[in-house]
Structures are given as structure tokens and as C-alpha cells.
């Protein structure tokens, strides 16, 4: 699957967004190391802080299906039909991704790709608690 195809899956996932409060739709498309695709959207709540981001929806769907190794995630977010501006992952999603992904996880945004380490160069993980 190409970066473009994975990004298009993220845009498609954003169409399922439940975002009646922010009206900002986000979709994520997560590709596992064995080639499976897991998508997710943001799911908001009247109690705002209970909102779940698209990336975490995708990760939790995958992990709950027994898949924990990933090579790439594409993220698309927009308040309009135009998803051509980058929507970088929030800190909470980076932390959740870092639980399951190495520094080299590829993060595909509207205008290019990055590595997890570009966003989160020093992570809090199980090693940090020793
Ligand atoms: N959002 C995501 O889904 N992913 C992010 O990484 C950043 C923000 C969602 C949460 C909320 O529903 C909306 O975007 C506005 O913050």
C-alpha cells in the first residue's frame, strides 16, 4: 500500500467522525507489519474530555484484535471537505502509539511523512520506571 493510498483511507475514515462539538473530522489509517489495515475516527462526547482521537481509536481497534506491531499511520483532519493541510497527532496519541511502535513508525500527513521520533524524541516508557 502506498503512502497516498493509506492517506486516502484516513480521509475515508474521517467521514465516520462523530464530532458534533468541534466539527473537526479526523481519520486515521494504521497499517500493521503484517499488512492489515485498521481505521479510526475521532469520537466526541458531551463531556468533552472523554473524546477519543482518531489515532487512538485505530490503535485500540487493532490491539483489541490482537495486532500490536505497526509500520505506518496516516492521519487526515479537517473542518471542511479539504483534507490537504497537515493534521499532526496530539501528544496523547503519540504516547499511545509509542507504547506499541518504535522510533521508526512512519507518520503520513497531508504534506509528507515523518517518523515517530520526529514528534517524540524522548519517550516515557516501561524503561523509564526502572
Ligand atoms: N483530534 C484527533 O482525532 N486527533 C488528534 O491527534 C488531534 C485532535 C480530534 C479530537 C477532537 O474531536 C477534534 O480533533 C478537535 O480537537
CSV table of C-alpha atoms and ligand atoms in Angstrom, one decimal:
chain,number,residue,atom,x,y,z
A,1,UNK,CA,0.0,0.0,0.0
A,2,UNK,CA,1.4,3.4,-1.0
A,3,UNK,CA,1.5,6.5,1.3
A,4,UNK,CA,-1.1,8.1,-0.9
A,5,UNK,CA,-3.4,5.0,-0.6
A,6,UNK,CA,-3.0,4.9,3.2
A,7,UNK,CA,-3.7,8.7,3.4
A,8,UNK,CA,-6.9,8.2,1.3
A,9,UNK,CA,-8.0,5.6,3.7
A,10,UNK,CA,-7.6,8.1,6.5
A,11,UNK,CA,-9.7,10.6,4.6
A,12,UNK,CA,-12.3,7.9,4.2
A,13,UNK,CA,-12.2,7.1,7.9
A,14,UNK,CA,-12.8,10.8,8.7
A,15,UNK,CA,-16.2,10.6,7.0
A,16,UNK,CA,-17.3,8.4,10.0
A,17,UNK,CA,-16.1,11.1,12.6
A,18,UNK,CA,-18.5,11.8,15.4
A,19,UNK,CA,-17.7,15.4,16.1
A,20,UNK,CA,-20.8,17.4,16.8
A,21,UNK,CA,-18.9,19.8,19.1
A,22,UNK,CA,-15.7,20.7,17.3
A,23,UNK,CA,-17.0,19.9,13.8
A,24,UNK,CA,-13.4,18.9,13.1
A,25,UNK,CA,-13.3,15.5,11.5
A,26,UNK,CA,-10.2,13.3,11.9
A,27,UNK,CA,-9.5,9.9,10.4
A,28,UNK,CA,-6.5,7.6,10.9
A,29,UNK,CA,-5.4,4.6,8.9
A,30,UNK,CA,-3.0,2.3,10.7
A,31,UNK,CA,-1.0,-0.3,8.8
A,32,UNK,CA,0.3,-3.3,10.7
A,33,UNK,CA,3.6,-5.0,10.0
A,34,UNK,CA,1.7,-8.0,8.6
A,35,UNK,CA,-0.2,-5.8,6.2
A,36,UNK,CA,-3.6,-5.4,7.9
A,37,UNK,CA,-5.4,-2.1,7.9
A,38,UNK,CA,-7.2,-0.6,10.9
A,39,UNK,CA,-9.0,2.7,10.6
A,40,UNK,CA,-10.4,5.0,13.2
A,41,UNK,CA,-12.2,8.4,13.6
A,42,UNK,CA,-12.5,10.9,16.4
A,43,UNK,CA,-15.4,10.2,18.7
A,44,UNK,CA,-16.5,13.2,20.8
A,45,UNK,CA,-18.7,13.3,23.9
A,46,UNK,CA,-20.9,15.9,25.6
A,47,UNK,CA,-18.4,15.5,28.4
A,48,UNK,CA,-15.7,16.9,26.2
A,49,UNK,CA,-12.6,15.4,27.9
A,50,UNK,CA,-14.0,11.9,27.1
A,51,UNK,CA,-13.3,12.5,23.4
A,52,UNK,CA,-11.3,9.8,21.7
A,53,UNK,CA,-8.9,10.8,18.9
A,54,UNK,CA,-8.9,9.0,15.6
A,55,UNK,CA,-5.4,7.7,16.1
A,56,UNK,CA,-6.2,6.1,19.4
A,57,UNK,CA,-9.5,4.6,18.0
A,58,UNK,CA,-7.4,2.9,15.3
A,59,UNK,CA,-4.7,1.7,17.7
A,60,UNK,CA,-7.3,0.3,20.2
A,61,UNK,CA,-9.2,-1.4,17.4
A,62,UNK,CA,-6.0,-3.1,16.3
A,63,UNK,CA,-4.8,-4.1,19.7
A,64,UNK,CA,-8.2,-5.4,20.7
A,65,UNK,CA,-7.9,-7.7,17.6
A,66,UNK,CA,-4.6,-9.0,18.8
A,67,UNK,CA,-2.4,-6.9,16.4
A,68,UNK,CA,0.4,-4.9,18.2
A,69,UNK,CA,3.1,-4.3,15.6
A,70,UNK,CA,2.7,-1.4,13.1
A,71,UNK,CA,4.7,0.1,10.3
A,72,UNK,CA,2.8,3.3,9.4
A,73,UNK,CA,-0.2,5.5,10.3
A,74,UNK,CA,-1.8,8.1,8.1
A,75,UNK,CA,-3.8,11.0,9.6
A,76,UNK,CA,-6.2,13.3,7.9
A,77,UNK,CA,-8.1,16.1,9.7
A,78,UNK,CA,-10.3,19.0,8.5
A,79,UNK,CA,-13.2,21.2,9.4
A,80,UNK,CA,-14.1,21.2,5.7
A,81,UNK,CA,-14.0,18.8,2.7
A,82,UNK,CA,-10.4,19.8,2.1
A,83,UNK,CA,-8.0,17.5,3.8
A,84,UNK,CA,-4.9,18.9,2.2
A,85,UNK,CA,-3.5,20.6,5.3
A,86,UNK,CA,-1.4,18.5,7.7
A,87,UNK,CA,-3.1,17.4,10.9
A,88,UNK,CA,-0.3,16.3,13.3
A,89,UNK,CA,-1.0,13.8,16.0
A,90,UNK,CA,-1.6,15.1,19.5
A,91,UNK,CA,0.6,14.3,22.5
A,92,UNK,CA,-1.7,11.8,23.9
A,93,UNK,CA,-1.9,9.8,20.7
A,94,UNK,CA,1.9,10.0,20.3
A,95,UNK,CA,2.2,8.5,23.8
A,96,UNK,CA,-0.3,5.7,23.0
A,97,UNK,CA,1.5,5.0,19.6
A,98,UNK,CA,4.8,4.9,21.4
A,99,UNK,CA,3.6,2.0,23.6
A,100,UNK,CA,3.4,-0.2,20.5
A,101,UNK,CA,5.7,1.4,17.9
A,102,UNK,CA,9.4,2.0,17.6
A,103,UNK,CA,11.0,5.3,16.7
A,104,UNK,CA,10.8,4.4,13.0
A,105,UNK,CA,6.9,4.2,12.8
A,106,UNK,CA,6.1,6.2,9.7
A,107,UNK,CA,3.5,9.0,10.2
A,108,UNK,CA,1.9,10.1,7.0
A,109,UNK,CA,0.3,13.6,6.9
A,110,UNK,CA,-1.2,15.6,4.1
A,111,UNK,CA,2.1,17.0,3.0
A,112,UNK,CA,4.7,14.4,3.6
A,113,UNK,CA,5.8,11.8,6.0
A,114,UNK,CA,7.7,11.8,9.3
A,115,UNK,CA,9.0,9.3,11.9
A,116,UNK,CA,7.5,8.9,15.4
A,117,UNK,CA,10.9,10.0,16.8
A,118,UNK,CA,10.5,13.4,14.9
A,119,UNK,CA,7.5,14.1,17.1
A,120,UNK,CA,8.5,12.3,20.3
A,121,UNK,CA,12.3,12.2,20.5
A,122,UNK,CA,12.4,11.2,24.2
A,123,UNK,CA,9.6,8.9,25.4
A,124,UNK,CA,8.2,7.8,28.7
A,125,UNK,CA,8.0,4.1,28.6
A,126,UNK,CA,8.4,1.0,30.8
A,127,UNK,CA,12.2,1.5,30.9
A,128,UNK,CA,11.6,4.9,32.5
A,129,UNK,CA,10.1,3.3,35.5
A,130,UNK,CA,13.1,1.1,36.4
B,1,LIG,N1,-8.3,15.0,17.3
B,1,LIG,C1,-7.9,13.8,16.8
B,1,LIG,O1,-8.8,13.0,16.5
B,1,LIG,N2,-6.6,13.5,16.7
B,1,LIG,C2,-5.6,14.3,17.0
B,1,LIG,O2,-4.4,13.9,17.1
B,1,LIG,C3,-5.9,15.7,17.4
B,1,LIG,C4,-7.3,16.0,17.7
B,1,LIG,C5,-9.7,15.4,17.4
B,1,LIG,C6,-10.2,15.5,18.8
B,1,LIG,C7,-11.4,16.4,18.7
B,1,LIG,O3,-12.5,15.5,18.4
B,1,LIG,C8,-11.1,17.2,17.5
B,1,LIG,O4,-10.0,16.6,16.8
B,1,LIG,C9,-10.7,18.7,17.9
B,1,LIG,O5,-9.7,18.7,18.8
